[in-house]
Each structure stands twice: as structure tokens, then as C-alpha cells.
Coordinates of C-alpha atoms in Angstrom, one line a residue:
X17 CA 3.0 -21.7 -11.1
X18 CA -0.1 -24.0 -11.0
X19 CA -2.3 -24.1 -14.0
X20 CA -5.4 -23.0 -11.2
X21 CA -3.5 -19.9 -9.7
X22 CA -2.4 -19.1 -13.3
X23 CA -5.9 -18.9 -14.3
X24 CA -7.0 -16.9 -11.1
X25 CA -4.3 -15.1 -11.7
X26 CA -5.9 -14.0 -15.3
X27 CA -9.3 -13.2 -13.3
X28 CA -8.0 -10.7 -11.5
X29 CA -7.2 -8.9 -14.5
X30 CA -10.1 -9.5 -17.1
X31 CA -13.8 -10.5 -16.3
X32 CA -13.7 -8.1 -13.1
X33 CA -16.9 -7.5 -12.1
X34 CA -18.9 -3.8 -10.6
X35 CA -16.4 -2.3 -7.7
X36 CA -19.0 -2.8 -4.7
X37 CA -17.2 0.7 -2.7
X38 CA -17.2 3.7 -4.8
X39 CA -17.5 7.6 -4.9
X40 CA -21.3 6.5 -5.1
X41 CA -21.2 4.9 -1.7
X42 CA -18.5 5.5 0.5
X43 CA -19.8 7.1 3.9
X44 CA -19.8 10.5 5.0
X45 CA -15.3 10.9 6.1
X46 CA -16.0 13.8 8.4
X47 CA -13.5 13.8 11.5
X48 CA -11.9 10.9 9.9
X49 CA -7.7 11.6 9.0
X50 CA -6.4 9.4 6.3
X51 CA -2.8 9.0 5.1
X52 CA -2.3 8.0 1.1
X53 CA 1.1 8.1 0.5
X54 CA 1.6 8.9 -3.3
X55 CA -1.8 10.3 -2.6
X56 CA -1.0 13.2 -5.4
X57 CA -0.4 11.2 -8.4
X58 CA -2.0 7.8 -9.7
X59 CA -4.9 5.5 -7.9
X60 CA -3.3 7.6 -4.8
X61 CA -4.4 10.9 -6.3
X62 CA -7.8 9.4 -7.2
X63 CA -8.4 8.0 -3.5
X64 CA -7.6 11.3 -2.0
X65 CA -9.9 12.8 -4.2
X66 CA -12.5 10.3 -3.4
X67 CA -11.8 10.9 0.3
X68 CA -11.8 14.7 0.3
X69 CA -15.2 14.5 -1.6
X70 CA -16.4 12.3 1.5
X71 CA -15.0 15.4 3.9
X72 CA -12.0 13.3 5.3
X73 CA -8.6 15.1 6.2
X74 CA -6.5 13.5 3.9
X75 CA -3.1 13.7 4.2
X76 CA -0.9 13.1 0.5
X77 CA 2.4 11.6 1.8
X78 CA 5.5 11.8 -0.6
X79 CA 8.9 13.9 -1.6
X80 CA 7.3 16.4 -4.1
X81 CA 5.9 19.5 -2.4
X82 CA 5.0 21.1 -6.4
X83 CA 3.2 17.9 -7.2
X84 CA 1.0 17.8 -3.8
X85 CA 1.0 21.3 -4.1
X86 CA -1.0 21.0 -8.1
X87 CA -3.1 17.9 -6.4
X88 CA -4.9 19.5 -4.0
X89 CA -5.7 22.5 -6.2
X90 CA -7.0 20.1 -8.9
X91 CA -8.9 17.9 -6.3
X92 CA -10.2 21.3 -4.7
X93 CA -11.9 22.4 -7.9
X94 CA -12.7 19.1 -8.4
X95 CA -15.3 18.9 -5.1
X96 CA -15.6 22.7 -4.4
X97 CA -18.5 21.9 -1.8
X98 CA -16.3 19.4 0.3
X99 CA -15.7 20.8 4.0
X100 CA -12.5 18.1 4.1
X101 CA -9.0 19.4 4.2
X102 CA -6.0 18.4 2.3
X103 CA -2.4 18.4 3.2
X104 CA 0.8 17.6 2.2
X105 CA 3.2 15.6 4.0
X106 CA 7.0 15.1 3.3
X107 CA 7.7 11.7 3.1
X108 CA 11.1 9.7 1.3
X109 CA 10.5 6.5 1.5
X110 CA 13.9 5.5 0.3
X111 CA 15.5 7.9 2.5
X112 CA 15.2 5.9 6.2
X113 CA 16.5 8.3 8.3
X114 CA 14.1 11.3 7.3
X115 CA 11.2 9.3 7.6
X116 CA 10.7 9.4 11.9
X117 CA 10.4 13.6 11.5
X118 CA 7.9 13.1 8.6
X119 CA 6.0 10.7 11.7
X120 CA 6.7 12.7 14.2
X121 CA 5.6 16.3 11.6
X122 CA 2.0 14.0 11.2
X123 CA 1.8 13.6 15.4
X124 CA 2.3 16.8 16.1
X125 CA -0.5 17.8 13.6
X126 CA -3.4 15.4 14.1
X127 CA -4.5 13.6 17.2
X128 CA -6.0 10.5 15.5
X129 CA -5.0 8.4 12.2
X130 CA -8.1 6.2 11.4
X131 CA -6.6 4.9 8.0
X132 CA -2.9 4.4 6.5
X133 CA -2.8 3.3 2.9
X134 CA 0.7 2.5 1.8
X135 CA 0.2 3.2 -1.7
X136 CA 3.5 4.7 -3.2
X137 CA 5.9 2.5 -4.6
X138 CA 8.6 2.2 -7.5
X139 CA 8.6 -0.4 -10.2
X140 CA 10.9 -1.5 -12.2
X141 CA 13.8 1.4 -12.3
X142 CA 17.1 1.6 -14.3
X143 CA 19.1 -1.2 -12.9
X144 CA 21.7 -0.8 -10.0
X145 CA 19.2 2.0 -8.4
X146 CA 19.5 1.9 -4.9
X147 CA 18.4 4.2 -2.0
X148 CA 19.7 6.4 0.3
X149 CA 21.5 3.7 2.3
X150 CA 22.3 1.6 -0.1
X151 CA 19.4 -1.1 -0.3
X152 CA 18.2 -1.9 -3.8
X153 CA 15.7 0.5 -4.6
X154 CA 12.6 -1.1 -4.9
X155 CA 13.0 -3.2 -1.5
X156 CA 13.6 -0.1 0.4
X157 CA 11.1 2.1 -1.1
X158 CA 8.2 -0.4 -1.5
X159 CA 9.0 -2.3 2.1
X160 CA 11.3 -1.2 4.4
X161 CA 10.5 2.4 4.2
X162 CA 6.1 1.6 4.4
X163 CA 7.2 -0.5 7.2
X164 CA 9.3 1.8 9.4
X165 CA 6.4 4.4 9.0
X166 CA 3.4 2.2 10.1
X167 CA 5.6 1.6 13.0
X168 CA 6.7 5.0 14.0
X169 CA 2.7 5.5 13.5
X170 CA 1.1 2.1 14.9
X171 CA 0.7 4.0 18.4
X172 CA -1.4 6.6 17.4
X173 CA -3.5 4.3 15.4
X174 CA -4.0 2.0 18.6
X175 CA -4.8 5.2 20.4
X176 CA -7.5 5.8 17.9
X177 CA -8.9 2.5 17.8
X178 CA -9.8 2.3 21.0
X179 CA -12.2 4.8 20.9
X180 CA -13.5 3.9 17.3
X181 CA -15.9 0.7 16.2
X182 CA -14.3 -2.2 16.0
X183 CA -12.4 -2.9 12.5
X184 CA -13.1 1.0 11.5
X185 CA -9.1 1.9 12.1
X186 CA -6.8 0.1 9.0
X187 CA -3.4 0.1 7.4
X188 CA -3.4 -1.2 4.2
X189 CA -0.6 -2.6 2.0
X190 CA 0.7 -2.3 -1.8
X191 CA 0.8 -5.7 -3.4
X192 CA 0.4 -6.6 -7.1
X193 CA -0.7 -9.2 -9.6
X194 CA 3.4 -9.4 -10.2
X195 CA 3.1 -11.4 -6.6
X196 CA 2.5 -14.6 -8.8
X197 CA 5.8 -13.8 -10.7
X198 CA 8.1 -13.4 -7.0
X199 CA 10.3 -16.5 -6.4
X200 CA 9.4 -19.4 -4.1
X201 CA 7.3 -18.8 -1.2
X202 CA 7.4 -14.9 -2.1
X203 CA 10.6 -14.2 -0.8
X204 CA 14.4 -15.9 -0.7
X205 CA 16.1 -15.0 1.9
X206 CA 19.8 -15.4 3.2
X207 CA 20.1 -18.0 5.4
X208 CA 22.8 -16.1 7.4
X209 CA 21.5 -12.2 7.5
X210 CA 18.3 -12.9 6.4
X211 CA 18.1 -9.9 4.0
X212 CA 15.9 -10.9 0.8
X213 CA 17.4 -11.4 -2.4
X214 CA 18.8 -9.0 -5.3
X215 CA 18.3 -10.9 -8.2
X216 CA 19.3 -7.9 -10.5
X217 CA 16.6 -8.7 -12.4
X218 CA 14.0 -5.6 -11.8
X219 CA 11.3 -7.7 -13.1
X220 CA 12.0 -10.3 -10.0
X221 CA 12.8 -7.8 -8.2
X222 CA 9.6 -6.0 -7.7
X223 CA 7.8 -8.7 -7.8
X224 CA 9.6 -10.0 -4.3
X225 CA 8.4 -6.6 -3.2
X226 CA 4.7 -7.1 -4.1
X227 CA 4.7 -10.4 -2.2
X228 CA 7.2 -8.9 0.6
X229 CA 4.2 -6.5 1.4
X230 CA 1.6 -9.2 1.5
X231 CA 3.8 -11.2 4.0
X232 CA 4.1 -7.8 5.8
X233 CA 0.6 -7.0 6.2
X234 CA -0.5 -10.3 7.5
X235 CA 2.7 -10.6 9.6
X236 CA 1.5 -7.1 10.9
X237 CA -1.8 -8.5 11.6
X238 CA -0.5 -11.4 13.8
X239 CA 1.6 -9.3 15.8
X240 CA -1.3 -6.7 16.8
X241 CA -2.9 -10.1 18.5
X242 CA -6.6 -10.9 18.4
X243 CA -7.2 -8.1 21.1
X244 CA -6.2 -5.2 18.5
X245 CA -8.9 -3.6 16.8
X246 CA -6.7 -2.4 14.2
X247 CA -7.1 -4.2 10.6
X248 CA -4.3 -5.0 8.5
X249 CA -4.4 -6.5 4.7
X250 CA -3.0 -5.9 1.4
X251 CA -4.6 -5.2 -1.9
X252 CA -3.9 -6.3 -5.5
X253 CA -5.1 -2.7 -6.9
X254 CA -5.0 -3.9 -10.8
X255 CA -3.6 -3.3 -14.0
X256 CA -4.0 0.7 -13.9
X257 CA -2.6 3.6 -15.8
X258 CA 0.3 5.0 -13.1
X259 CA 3.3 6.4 -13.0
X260 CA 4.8 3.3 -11.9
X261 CA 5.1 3.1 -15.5
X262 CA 7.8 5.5 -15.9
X263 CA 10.5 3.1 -16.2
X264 CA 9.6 0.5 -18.7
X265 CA 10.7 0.7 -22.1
X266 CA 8.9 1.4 -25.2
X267 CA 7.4 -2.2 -26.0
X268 CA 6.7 -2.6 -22.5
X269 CA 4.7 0.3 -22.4
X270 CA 3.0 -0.3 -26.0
X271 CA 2.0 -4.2 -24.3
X272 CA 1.2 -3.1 -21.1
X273 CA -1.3 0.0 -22.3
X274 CA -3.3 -3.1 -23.9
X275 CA -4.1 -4.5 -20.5
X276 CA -4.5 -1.4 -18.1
X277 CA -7.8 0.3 -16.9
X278 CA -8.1 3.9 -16.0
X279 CA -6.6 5.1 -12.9
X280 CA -9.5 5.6 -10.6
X281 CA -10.5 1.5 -10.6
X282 CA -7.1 1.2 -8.6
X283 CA -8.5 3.3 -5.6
X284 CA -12.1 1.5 -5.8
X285 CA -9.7 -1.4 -4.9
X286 CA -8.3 0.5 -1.6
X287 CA -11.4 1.4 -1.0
X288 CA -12.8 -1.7 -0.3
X289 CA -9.3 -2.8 1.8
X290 CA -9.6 0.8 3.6
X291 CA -13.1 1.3 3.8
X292 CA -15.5 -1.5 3.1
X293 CA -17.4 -3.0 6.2
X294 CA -16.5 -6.7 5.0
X295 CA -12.5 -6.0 5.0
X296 CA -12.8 -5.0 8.6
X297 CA -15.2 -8.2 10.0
X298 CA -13.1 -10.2 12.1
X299 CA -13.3 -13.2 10.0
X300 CA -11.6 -11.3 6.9
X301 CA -8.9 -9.8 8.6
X302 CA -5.9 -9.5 7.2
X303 CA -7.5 -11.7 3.5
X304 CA -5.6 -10.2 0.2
X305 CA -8.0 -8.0 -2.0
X306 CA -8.3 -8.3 -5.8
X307 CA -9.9 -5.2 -8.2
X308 CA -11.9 -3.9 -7.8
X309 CA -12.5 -5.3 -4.3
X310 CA -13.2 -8.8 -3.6
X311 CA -11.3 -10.8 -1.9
X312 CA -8.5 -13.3 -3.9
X313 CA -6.0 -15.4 -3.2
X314 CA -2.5 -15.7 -3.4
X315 CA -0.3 -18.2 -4.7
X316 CA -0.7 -20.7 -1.9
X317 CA 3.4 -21.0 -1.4
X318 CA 3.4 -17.5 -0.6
X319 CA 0.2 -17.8 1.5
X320 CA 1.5 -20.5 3.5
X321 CA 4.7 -19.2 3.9
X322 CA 4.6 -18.1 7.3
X323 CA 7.5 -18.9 8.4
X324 CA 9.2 -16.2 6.1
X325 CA 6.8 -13.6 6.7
X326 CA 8.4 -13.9 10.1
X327 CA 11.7 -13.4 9.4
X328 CA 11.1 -10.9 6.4
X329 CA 9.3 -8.9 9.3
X330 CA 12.5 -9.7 11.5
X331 CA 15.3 -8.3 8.9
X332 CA 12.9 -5.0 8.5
X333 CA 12.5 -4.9 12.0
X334 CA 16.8 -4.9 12.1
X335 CA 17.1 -2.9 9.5
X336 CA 15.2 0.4 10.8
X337 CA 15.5 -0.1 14.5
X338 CA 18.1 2.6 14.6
X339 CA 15.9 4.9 13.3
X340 CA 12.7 4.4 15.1

């Protein structure tokens, strides 16, 4: 890692400066439908609550009906005036099969999806986790599962912006600072399947995730083609308070509670990605955000690594075909 990414790195962490897309500012959502997945707990929980105060239908994606279920109660009584809607979704992430009748349960719902934030993910979890079919836990949770869904959903959200301005219809992506800790050019690869890399380090791991998603949400980008009006980037959301914390051990959790901000910065962060008029100019399509919405850069291997965007788009694209 280069001494000047190292210390950009470092910026994005400390010396953040006023989030230019909050509660305060964020345009009336009416007739708008939103996806959050892990929109009932973290930065997600605090976007759909900043959505659902704006009037949007927000729809909290993820496995735990009880949790949703104590969400939207909470964000109800939070914004009692709000004529929005809130509803729950089923969606496993690491579960590939279930995920085309959590799609096709949305579709037969709503007639329009106007914004998709991919916001759940795992970090760090006991080692040798895996998923449902067998692929280490946080790949499949953090990438192939986000990516199978945006693609079971990419029609409707063409349908919808066609008919909506320009820029106005997004899917937005879950990176991280831990990008500038992935290996070489954000993802190794196998030369001969192409599947990424378990390192068996969870550290590594997720951080091949975080940079994985980056390469997706650009890759996804390119493949749209300059005639989409559909925007696609990924956010660094910052060091937040989250459940993503579940799994790290004591001192991890004593060091990393030094460093973290509250929860609610996170979703100023998608906000801008989602929301802000600047993400969706054509010139700043598909850039990476930083907190609490700005736009950063990544480590320039990972940045020019096109080349394995495309195939780490190719082995997702093998990988779920059979359940499109």
C-alpha cells in the first residue's frame, strides 16, 4: 500500500467533514419504492427510517421476520406523521436458491423499484462458515447473493427508468475502508475456474469482498452501456456502530469502539450514493463514495483492475445462472 492511499485511506475515517444529504434535506420520497436490505438493523435501519420519514415505500430486505417486524414499529413511532409504508421482505442472501421467490415476492408487489441499496453483509464470522451451497460465507453473502438479486431485479429497474429523470433510478453497492487491506488488484482469482480466493483468513477475506463489490458495481455500470439511465456505484459507508461487529473478539471490539461513529452517519453515506443529485450526473457514474458522501478513491490497483472486474462478474454470473 502507497504511503498516499494509506494516508487517504486515514481521511476517510477522521477529519470527515458535514454529510451534504441528510434527514434535513433529502426530497420529498412519495411514490418512490426503495429496497435496503439489512434495512432493520444498523446504517440500514437508519436509511429506512430516513426514507419512511421522506414518505418512500421502503422495503427492509433480510431473513428475520421478528427483527423487521420491531423495525418498523420503532421507525413508525419514530415519524408518526409519515404517509410512507414499510414492509418486510424475506431475503437469504447466503441461501441462492431462495433468493429468485424473494424477487419474484417484490414483482408481484410493486410495479417500479427506483432505488436498490445492497446494504447487508457479514464480516468477519467464526472461521470455516460457509453458506448454504457451500461458498465461504462472506463471498456468498456479501457478493454473489447482492448480485443474483440486482439481476433477477435489473428489469424492473430499467422499466422504471425509462419513465423517471435521468440518473434518478440507482443500485448501490456495500464496500468498505477494509478495500485497502484486499489482496492485489482487489481480488485473486484462479486462473482455471476463476472463483476468488479463500485465504482462511476472515480478515482477508472480507476485505476481498469489500473490493469484490466495488469491481461489481462499476462492472455493472459498464454493462448497462451509456444508453442506460440506471446509476450504479459503491459506497465506503465508514467506521459505524453495526452489527457487523458481532463476530470480533473482545480486543477487537474494545480497539474498534475507539474509531467508530454512530450509526446514522453510515446511511448519510448511502444517501448521497442513493440519493444525491451529483452521484447520478453522468460524469460521476459509477465513482466510489467515501463518509459521509464525497467522492474518494480506491487503491489505484483495484481501480485499474478492470480486467478482473470482468471476470469476477463472469464467475458470479456462472455461479447463479441456474437460479436466475
Amino acid at each position: 500500500m502507497s504511503f498516499n492511499f494509506a494516508m487517504d485511506a486515514f481521511m476517510q475515517c477522521f477529519f470527515i467533514g458535514t454529510p451534504p444529504l441528510t434527514e434535513q434535506n433529502l426530497p420529498d420520497q412519495s411514490g418512490r419504492v426503495l429496497i435496503v436490505t439489512g434495512g432493520y438493523a444498523g446504517c440500514g435501519k437508519a436509511l429506512s427510517s430516513i426514507l419512511y420519514s421522506k414518505n418512500g415505500t421502503v422495503y427492509l430486505a433480510g431473513r428475520s421476520p421478528s427483527k423487521a417486524e420491531a423495525a418498523v414499529a420503532e421507525i413508525k413511532s419514530q415519524h408518526p406523521t409519515s404517509d410512507g409504508r414499510l414492509e418486510f421482505l424475506h431475503l437469504d442472501l447466503a441461501d441462492l436458491p431462495t433468493i429468485k421467490a424473494s424477487a419474484q415476492d417484490f414483482l408481484s408487489r410493486e410495479q417500479r423499484l427506483d432505488v436498490l441499496t445492497n446494504n447487508a453483509g457479514v464480516m468477519t464470522p467464526p472461521k470455516g462458515s460457509v453458506t448454504a451451497q457451500n461458498y465461504e460465507l462472506q463471498m456468498g453473502t456479501n457478493c454473489l447473493g447482492p448480485f443474483l438479486f440486482t439481476q433477477l431485479l435489473t428489469p424492473l429497474l430499467t422499466k422504471t427508468a425509462a419513465s423517471q429523470p435521468p440518473g434518478s433510478v440507482r443500485v448501490t453497492w456495500a464496500a468498505s475502508l477494509a478495500t485497502a487491506f484486499s489482496p492485489k488488484g482487489g481480488v485473486t482469482l484462479d486462473p482455471q475456474t476463476g472463483a476468488p480466493k479463500v485465504f482462511g483468513d476472515r480478515h482477508t477475506d472480507y476485505a476481498q469482498t469489500k473490493a469484490c463489490n466495488a469491481l461489481l458495481a462499476r462492472e455493472y455500470q459498464t454493462r448497462l452501456g451509456n444508453s442506460s439511465q440506471i446509476v450504479s456505484n459503491a459506497w465506503n459507508p465508514g467506521n459505524l456502530v453495526s452489527e457487523l461487529q458481532r463476530h470480533q473478539t473482545f480486543v477487537e471490539r474494545v480497539i474498534t469502539k475507539a474509531l467508530i461513529y454512530p450509526t446514522v452517519f453510515g446511511a448519510y453515506t448511502e444517501l448521497f450514493a442513493g440519493w444525491s443529485v451529483e452521484a447520478g450526473r453522468e460524469e460521476n457514474r459509477g465513482r466510489y463514495v467515501g463518509p459521509w458522501g464525497r467522492f474518494v478513491v480506491l487503491r489505484g490497483d483495484i481501480e485499474g483492475n478492470v480486467e478482473g472486474g470482468g471476470r469476477f462478474w463472469e464467475w458470479c454470473e456462472g455461479e447463479t445462472r441456474q437460479y436466475m
